[in-house]
XYZ file of C-alpha atoms in Angstrom:
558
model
C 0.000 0.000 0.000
C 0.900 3.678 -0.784
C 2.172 5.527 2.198
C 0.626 8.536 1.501
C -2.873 6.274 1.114
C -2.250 4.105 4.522
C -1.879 7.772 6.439
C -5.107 9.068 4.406
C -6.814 5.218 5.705
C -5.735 5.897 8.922
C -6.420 9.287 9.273
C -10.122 9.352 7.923
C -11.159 5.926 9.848
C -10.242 7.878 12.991
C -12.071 10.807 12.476
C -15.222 9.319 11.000
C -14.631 7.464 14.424
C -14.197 10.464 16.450
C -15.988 13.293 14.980
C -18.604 11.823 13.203
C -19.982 9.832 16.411
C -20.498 12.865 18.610
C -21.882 14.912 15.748
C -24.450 12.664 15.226
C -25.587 12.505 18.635
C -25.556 15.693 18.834
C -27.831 16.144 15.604
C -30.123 13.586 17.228
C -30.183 15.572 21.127
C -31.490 18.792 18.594
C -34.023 16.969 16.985
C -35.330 15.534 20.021
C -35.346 18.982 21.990
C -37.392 20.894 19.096
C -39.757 17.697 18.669
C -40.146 18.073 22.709
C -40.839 21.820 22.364
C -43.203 21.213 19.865
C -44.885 18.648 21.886
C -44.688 20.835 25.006
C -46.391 24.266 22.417
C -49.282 21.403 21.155
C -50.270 20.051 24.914
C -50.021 24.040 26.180
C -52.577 25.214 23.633
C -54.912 22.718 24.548
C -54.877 23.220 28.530
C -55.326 26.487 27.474
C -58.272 26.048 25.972
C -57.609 26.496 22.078
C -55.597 28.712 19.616
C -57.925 31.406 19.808
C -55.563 32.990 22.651
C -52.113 34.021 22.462
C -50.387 31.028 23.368
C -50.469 29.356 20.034
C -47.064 31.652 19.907
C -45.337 29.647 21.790
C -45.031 27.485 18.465
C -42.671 29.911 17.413
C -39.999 29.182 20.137
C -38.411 25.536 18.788
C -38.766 27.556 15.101
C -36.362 29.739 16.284
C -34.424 27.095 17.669
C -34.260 24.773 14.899
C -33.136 28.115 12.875
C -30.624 28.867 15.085
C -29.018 25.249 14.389
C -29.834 24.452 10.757
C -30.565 27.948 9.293
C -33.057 28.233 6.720
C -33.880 24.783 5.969
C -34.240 24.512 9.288
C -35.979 26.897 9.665
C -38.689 26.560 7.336
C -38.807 22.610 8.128
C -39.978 23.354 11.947
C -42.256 26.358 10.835
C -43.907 23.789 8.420
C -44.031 21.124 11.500
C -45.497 23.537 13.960
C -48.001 24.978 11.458
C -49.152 21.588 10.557
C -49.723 20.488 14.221
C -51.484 24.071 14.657
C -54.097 23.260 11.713
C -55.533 19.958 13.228
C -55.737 22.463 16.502
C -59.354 23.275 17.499
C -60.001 27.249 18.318
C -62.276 26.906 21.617
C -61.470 23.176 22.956
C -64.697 23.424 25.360
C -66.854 24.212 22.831
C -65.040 21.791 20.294
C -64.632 24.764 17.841
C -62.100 23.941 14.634
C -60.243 26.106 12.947
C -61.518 28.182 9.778
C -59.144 26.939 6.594
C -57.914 30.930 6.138
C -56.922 30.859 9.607
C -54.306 28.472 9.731
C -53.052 29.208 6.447
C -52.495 32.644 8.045
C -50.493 31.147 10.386
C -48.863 29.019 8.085
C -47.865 31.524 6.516
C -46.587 33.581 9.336
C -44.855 30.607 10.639
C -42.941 30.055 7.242
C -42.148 34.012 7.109
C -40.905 33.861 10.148
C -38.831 30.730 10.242
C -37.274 31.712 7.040
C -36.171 34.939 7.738
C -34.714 34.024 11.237
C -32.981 30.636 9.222
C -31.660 33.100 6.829
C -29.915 35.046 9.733
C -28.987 32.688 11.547
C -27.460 31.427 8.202
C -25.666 34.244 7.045
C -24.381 34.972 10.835
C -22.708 31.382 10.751
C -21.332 31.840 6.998
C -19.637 34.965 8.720
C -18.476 33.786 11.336
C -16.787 30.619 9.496
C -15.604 33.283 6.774
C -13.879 34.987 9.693
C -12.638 31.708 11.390
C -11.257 30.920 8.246
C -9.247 34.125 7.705
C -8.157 33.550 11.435
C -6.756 30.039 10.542
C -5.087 31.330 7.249
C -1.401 32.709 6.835
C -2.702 35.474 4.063
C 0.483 35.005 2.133
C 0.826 31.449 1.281
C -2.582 30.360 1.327
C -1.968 27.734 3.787
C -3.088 26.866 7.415
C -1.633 28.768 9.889
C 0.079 28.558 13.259
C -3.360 29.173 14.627
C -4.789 26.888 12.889
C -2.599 24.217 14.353
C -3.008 25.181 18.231
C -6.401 24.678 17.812
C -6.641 21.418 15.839
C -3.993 20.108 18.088
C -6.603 21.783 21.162
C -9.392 19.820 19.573
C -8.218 16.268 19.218
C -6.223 16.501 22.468
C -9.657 16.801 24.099
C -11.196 14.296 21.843
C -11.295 10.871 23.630
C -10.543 8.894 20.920
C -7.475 11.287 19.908
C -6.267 11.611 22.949
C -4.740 8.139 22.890
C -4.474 7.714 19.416
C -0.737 8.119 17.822
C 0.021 11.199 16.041
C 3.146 12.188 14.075
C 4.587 15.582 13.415
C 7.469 16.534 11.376
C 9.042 20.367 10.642
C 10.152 21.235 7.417
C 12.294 23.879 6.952
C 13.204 25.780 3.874
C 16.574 26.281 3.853
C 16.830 28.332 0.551
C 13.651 30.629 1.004
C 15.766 33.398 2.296
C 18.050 33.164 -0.778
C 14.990 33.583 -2.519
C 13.542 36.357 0.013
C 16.871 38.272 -0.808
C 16.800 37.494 -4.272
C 13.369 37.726 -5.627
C 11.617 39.818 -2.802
C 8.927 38.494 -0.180
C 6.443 37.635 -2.780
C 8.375 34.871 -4.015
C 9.491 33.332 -1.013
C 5.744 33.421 0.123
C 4.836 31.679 -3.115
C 7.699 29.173 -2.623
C 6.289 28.159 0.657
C 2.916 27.973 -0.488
C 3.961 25.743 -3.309
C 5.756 23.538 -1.466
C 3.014 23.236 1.359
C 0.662 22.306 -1.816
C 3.147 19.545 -2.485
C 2.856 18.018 0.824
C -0.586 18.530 1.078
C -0.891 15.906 -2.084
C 1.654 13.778 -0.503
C -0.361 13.100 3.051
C -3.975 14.086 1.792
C -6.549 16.043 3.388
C -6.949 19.959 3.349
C -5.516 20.513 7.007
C -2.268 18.496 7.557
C 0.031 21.160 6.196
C 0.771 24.056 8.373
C 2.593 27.641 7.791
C 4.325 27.495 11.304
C 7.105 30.180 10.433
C 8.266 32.488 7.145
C 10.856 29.409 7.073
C 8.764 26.235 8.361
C 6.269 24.325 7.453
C 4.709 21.679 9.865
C 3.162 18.199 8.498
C 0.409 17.052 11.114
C 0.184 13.245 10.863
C -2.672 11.780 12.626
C -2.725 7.876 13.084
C 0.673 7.441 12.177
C 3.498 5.404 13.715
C 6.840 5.716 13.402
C 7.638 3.535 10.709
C 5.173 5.599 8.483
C 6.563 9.021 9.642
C 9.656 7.840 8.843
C 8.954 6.734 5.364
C 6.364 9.822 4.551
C 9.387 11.994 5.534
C 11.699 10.299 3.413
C 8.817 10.728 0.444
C 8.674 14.725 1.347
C 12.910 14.651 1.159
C 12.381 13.442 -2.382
C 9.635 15.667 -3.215
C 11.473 18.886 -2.272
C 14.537 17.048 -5.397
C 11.805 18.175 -8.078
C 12.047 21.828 -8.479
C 9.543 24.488 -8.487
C 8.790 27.641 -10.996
C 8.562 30.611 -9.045
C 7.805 33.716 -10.889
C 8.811 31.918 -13.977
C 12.567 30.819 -12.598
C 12.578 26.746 -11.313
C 14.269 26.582 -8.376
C 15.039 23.519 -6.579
C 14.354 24.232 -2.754
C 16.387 22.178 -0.614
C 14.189 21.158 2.329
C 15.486 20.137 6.367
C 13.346 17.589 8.343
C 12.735 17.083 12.002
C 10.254 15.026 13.208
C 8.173 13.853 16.239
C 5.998 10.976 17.589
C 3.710 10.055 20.340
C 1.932 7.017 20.842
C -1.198 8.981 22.300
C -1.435 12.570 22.147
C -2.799 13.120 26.000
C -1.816 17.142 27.291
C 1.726 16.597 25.236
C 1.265 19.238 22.426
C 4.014 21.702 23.139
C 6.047 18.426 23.699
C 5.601 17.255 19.940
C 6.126 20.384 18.518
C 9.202 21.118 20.779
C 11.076 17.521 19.783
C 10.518 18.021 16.067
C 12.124 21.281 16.303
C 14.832 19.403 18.401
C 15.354 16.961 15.567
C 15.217 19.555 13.136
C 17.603 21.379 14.747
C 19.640 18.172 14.837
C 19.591 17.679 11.301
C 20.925 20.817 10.420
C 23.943 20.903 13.249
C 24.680 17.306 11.352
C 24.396 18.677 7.967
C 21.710 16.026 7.323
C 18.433 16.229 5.745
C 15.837 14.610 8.269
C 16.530 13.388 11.447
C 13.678 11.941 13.667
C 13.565 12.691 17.855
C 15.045 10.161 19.907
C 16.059 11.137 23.457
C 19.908 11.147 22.621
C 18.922 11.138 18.688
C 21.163 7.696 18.663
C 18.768 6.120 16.089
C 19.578 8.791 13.085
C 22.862 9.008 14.371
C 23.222 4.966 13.727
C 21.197 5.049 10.774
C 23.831 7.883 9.251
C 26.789 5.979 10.215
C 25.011 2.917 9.067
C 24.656 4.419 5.379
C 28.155 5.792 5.593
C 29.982 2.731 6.378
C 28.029 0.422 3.648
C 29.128 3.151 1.092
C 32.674 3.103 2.302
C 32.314 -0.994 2.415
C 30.474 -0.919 -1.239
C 33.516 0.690 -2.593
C 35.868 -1.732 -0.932
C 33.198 -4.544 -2.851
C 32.729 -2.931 -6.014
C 29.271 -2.947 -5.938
C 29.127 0.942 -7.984
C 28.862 1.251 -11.202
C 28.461 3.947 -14.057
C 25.314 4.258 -16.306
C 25.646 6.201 -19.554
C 23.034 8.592 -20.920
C 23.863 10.015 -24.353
C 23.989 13.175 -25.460
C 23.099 13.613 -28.682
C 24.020 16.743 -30.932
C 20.650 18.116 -32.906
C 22.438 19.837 -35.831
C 22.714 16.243 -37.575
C 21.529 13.537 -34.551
C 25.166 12.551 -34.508
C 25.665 11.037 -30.843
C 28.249 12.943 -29.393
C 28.838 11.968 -25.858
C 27.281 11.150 -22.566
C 26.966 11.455 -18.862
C 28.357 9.131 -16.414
C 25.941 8.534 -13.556
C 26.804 6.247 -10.410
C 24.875 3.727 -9.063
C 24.703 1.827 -6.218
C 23.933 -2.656 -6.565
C 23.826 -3.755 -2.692
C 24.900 -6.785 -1.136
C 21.264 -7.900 -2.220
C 21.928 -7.117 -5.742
C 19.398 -4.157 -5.703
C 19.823 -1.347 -7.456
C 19.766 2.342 -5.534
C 19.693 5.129 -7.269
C 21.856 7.740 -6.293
C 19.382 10.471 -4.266
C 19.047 7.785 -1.650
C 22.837 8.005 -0.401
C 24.066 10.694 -2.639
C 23.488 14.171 -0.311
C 24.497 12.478 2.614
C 27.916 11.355 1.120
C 28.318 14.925 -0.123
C 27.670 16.154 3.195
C 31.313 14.142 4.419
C 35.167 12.914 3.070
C 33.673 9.732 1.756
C 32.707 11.943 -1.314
C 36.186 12.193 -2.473
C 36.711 8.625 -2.655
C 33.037 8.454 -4.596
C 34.242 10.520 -7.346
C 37.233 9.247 -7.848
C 35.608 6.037 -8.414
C 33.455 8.362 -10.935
C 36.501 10.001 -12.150
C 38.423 6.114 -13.161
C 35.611 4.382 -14.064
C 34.741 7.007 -16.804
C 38.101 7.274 -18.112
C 38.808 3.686 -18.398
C 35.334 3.681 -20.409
C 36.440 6.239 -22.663
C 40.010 4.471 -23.417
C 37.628 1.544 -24.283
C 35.251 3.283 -26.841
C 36.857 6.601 -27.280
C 33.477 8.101 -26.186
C 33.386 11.746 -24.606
C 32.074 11.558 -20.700
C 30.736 14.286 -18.574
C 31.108 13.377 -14.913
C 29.806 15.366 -12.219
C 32.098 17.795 -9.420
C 30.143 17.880 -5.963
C 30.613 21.968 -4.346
C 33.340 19.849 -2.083
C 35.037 17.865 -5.224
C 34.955 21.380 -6.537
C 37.058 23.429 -3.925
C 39.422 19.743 -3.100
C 42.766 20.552 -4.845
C 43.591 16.650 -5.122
C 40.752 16.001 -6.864
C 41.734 18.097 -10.253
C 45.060 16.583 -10.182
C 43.547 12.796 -9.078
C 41.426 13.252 -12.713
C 44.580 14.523 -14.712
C 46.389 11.336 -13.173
C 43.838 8.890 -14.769
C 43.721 10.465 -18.011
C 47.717 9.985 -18.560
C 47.820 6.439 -17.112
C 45.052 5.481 -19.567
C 46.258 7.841 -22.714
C 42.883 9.599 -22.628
C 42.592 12.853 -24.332
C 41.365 15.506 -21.745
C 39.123 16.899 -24.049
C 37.650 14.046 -24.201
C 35.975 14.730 -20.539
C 33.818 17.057 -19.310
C 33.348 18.048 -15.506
C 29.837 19.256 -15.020
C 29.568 21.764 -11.334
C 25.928 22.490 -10.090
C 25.174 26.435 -9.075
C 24.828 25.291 -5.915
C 28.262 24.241 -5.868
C 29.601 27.836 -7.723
C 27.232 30.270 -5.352
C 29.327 28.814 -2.018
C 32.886 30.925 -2.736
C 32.519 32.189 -6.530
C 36.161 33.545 -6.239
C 37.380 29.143 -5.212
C 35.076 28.623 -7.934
C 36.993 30.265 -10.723
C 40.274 29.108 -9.594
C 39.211 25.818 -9.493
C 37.449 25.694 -13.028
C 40.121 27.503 -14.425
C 43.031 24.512 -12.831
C 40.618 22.402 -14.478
C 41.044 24.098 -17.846
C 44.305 24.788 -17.732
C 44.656 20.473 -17.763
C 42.372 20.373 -21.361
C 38.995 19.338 -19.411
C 35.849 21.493 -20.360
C 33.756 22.953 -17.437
C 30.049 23.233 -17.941
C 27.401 24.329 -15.702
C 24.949 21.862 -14.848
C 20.692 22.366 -13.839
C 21.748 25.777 -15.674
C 18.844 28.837 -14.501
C 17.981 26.793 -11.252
C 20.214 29.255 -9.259
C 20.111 33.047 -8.152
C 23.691 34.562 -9.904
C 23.559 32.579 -13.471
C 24.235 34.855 -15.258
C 27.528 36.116 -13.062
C 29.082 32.721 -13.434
C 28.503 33.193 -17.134
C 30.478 36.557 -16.647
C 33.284 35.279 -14.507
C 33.894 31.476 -14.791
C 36.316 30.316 -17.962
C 33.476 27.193 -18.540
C 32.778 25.850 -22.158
C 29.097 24.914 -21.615
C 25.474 25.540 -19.780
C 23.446 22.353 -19.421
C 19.566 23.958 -19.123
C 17.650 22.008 -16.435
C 14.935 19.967 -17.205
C 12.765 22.591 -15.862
C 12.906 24.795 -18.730
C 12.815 21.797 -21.185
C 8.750 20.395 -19.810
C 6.033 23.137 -20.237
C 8.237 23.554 -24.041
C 5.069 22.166 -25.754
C 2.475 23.749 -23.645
C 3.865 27.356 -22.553
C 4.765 30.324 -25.525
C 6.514 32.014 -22.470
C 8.584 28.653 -21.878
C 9.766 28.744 -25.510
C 10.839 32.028 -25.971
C 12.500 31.889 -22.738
C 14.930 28.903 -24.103
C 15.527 30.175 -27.372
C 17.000 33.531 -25.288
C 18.816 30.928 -23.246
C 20.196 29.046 -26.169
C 21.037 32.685 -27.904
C 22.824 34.297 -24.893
C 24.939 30.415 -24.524
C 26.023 30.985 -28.424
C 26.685 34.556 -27.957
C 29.081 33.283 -25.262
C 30.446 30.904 -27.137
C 29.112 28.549 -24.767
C 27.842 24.745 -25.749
C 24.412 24.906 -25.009
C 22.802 21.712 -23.771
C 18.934 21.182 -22.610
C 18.120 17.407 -20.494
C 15.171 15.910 -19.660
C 14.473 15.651 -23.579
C 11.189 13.364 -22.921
C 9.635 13.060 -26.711
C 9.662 13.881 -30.174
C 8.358 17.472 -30.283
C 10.358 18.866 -27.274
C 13.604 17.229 -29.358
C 12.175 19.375 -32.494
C 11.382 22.828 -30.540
C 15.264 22.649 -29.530
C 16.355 21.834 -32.889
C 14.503 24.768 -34.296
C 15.564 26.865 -31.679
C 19.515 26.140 -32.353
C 19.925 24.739 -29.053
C 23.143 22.072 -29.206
C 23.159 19.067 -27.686
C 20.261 17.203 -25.656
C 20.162 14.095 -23.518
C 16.815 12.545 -21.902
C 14.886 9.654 -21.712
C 13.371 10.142 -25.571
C 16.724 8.530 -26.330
C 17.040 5.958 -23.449
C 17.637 5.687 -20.055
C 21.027 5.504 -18.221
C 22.256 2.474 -19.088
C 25.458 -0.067 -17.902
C 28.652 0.230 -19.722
C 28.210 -2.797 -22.227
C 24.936 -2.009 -22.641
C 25.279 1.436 -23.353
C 28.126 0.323 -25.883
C 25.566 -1.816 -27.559
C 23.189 0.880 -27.859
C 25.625 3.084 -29.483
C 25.844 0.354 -32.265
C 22.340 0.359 -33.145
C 21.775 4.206 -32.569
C 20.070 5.714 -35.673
C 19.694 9.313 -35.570
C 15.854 10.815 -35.074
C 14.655 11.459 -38.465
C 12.760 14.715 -39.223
């Protein structure tokens, strides 16, 4: 089962458990307090001695009620109800005197006036008052559920009996990039960032109220009815949510997201508590340079769990169980295939394949990167002195500013009798934006030894087009983000073909990925645009393989 659909299961069986029980007995106390009014207003009239005195009024009272509580239907419902009851009423009860027709159906009428304007009050009071709840429980900037919102759902269920001892989950996400964007693009943006990403989650967990604004920087993901396990794996899912990126004001950006998070096994008076150890956790996480970490009471479990993941990598080297995939990259002036990227992956012990955003950021994050790429760095050169085949490979921001590992690449290429220009080093912005001035020196080293430099998820950053000014690279690599709404978005297109333009002006090779079919591989053609690589082509694929494939690659016809 989906983990997103067990915590939806979960969640909705307990509240059609909790709330929906006490609603309906409360729907049934109403109905039985207006039917005893009514019954009390019918035996009243006749001790009185008839409606031909004033007492007959005191129909009126459980019309008012039952508008009060169900507005106008309600309203007009009871009015109907009591008006019936008063037409079967006899006017002088001594004298056994019944009602004229027109009388009644004055008071019928009276009763319906009545009950429908004081339903229609009654009505429009409550639609204001939820209209102002709901701006109450609403950051205005993002759209999304506020902190206030939050204390009182968290109020609610902690008094419900059946919450109260139910298990509930919490996790914080912060945004670690929204002040770049704050600072970059201006408050709007970084309110639209957080509302997009609390839309995300919101499709992740389901239902409407689960996602909270907690901060300008924090978002909070209310888990009802989940354990730990599920928490666990639901923040793992939101981790590889925040990889996809998001167009904000037209610009993707790729929002790199922190996770702490909480759990009780019944939610008692302990709602300060929950919050307080996710924000514990999260705080944990981003001490340890890590991207979730759950609350333990001396955090041990993440802090095996990381040194777990760390030590199979380190043991998976030792085993050779990476390898390299190949996606090509193929050049649109004539479909020639020109190249292709070299992409690790990780076969366990069990033989199963994990693909590299699983233990990727966290090796980043420590020295067991350097190792990793070189890895990377032979493996690709000893495929291209097997099929003479230009490679990209990719430079982490700490491969990047490591001195050895320039000269640890230049190494392999003269042991093998590889021709540098044969391999290309592709840097992410993130790993330029961290110390532009390292960044150029580094690049330029690089150069200096015959590699070419490009700039990879090119436009996902904040300073593009300053690298583009200051960096000695040969290339741009245009993320995927630009390449999707091609087919769909005029906007989209003109904004590549100005990409591709200013990359040529530059003397830059321009490359777009995430090439998907036929007619985004066509717009790019027309539009002049390089190279392109993407799974219209093929996937990444093993060494041999991808050797075989060469063989039988045709290029696209027209």
């Amino acid at each position: 089962m989906d983990i997103a659909e067990g915590l939806r299961k979960r969640s909705h069986l307990a509240t059609v458990n909790i709330l929906a029980g006490p609603q309906a007995i409360r729907h049934l106390y109403c109905l039985l307090f207006i039917l005893a009014l009514l019954a009390l207003g019918t035996l009243t009239v006749y001790q009185t001695g008839g409606t031909a005195y004033a007492y007959p009024y005191l129909m009126l009272i459980p019309v008012l009620f039952a508008s009060a509580w169900y507005g106008l239907a309600g309203g007009l419902f009871a009015a109907l109800l009591a008006s019936s009851l008063m037409a079967v009423m006899p006017l002088n009860v001594e004298q056994a005197v019944m009602q004229e027709p027109v009388n009644w159906l004055l008071r019928m009428g009276l009763y319906l006036f009545l009950g429908g304007v004081a339903g229609g009050l009654f009505q429009s009071l409550r639609g204001a008052y939820r209209e102002r709840e709901a701006l109450v429980r609403t950051d205005p900037r993002s759209g999304l559920p506020n902190q206030v919102a939050l204390d009182q759902d968290l109020h609610a269920w902690k008094n419900s009996e059946g919450w109260r001892e139910a298990p509930v989950g919490l996790i914080i996400v912060r945004l670690t990039d929204i002040t770049d964007v704050l600072e970059a693009m201006g408050a709007d943006a970084s309110d639209e960032l957080a509302g997009l990403v609390g839309e995300r989650l919101r499709h992740l967990v389901g239902g409407d109220s689960s996602v909270y604004r907690f901060s300008v920087s924090e978002l909070i993901v209310l888990l009802p009815g989940a354990d730990e396990v599920l928490l666990q794996a639901m923040a793992r899912r939101i981790i590889e949510a925040g990889e996809d990126n998001l167009v904000v004001q037209s610009v993707p950006v790729r929002v790199q997201l922190v996770l702490g998070s909480a759990f009780k096994s019944g939610l008692g008076s302990a709602t300060d508590e929950l919050i307080s150890e996710a924000r514990i956790a999260l705080f944990s996480a981003i001490r340890k340079g890590v991207s979730y970490c759950p609350y333990d009471s001396d955090l041990s479990k993440k802090k095996l769990s990381h040194i777990t993941l760390i030590s199979n990598v380190r043991r998976g080297l030792e085993r050779g169980e990476f390898e390299l995939h190949y996606q090509p990259k193929v050049r649109l002036r004539d479909g020639a295939l020109v190249g292709s990227e070299a992409l690790i992956r990780w076969r366990d012990s069990e033989r199963q394949l994990i693909p590299p955003g699983q233990f990727m950021p966290k090796v980043e994050d420590t020295t067991l990167i350097a190792p990793v790429t070189e890895f990377v760095s032979r493996a690709a050169c000893e495929f291209v002195a097997w099929q003479s085949h230009p490679v990209s490979i990719n430079f982490s921001a700490r491969n990047l500013m490591d001195e050895r590992m320039p000269a640890y690449l230049e190494q392999q290429v003269r042991r093998l009798g590889v021709a540098p220009a044969h391999i290309e080093v592709e840097v992410t912005e993130s790993a330029l934006i961290q110390n532009l001035q390292a960044a150029r020196v580094a690049i330029e080293r690089l150069r200096a030894m015959g590699f070419s430099v490009s700039i990879d998820d090119f436009g996902t950053g904040f300073a593009s087009f300053e690298y583009l000014q200051h960096l000695p690279i040969t290339g741009i690599k245009i993320d995927r983000a630009f390449v999707q709404p091609l087919e769909s978005q005029e906007r989209s297109r003109k904004l590549m073909a100005s990409l591709v333009d200013m990359g040529h002006a530059l003397d830059l090779v321009v490359t777009a990925e995430g090439v998907e079919n036929a007619e985004q591989y066509r717009l790019l053609r027309s539009m002049g645009c390089d190279q392109v690589q993407g799974f219209f082509f093929t996937p990444a694929l093993p060494g041999r393989q991808f050797a075989a494939w060469c063989e039988h690659y045709r290029p696209v016809d027209d």
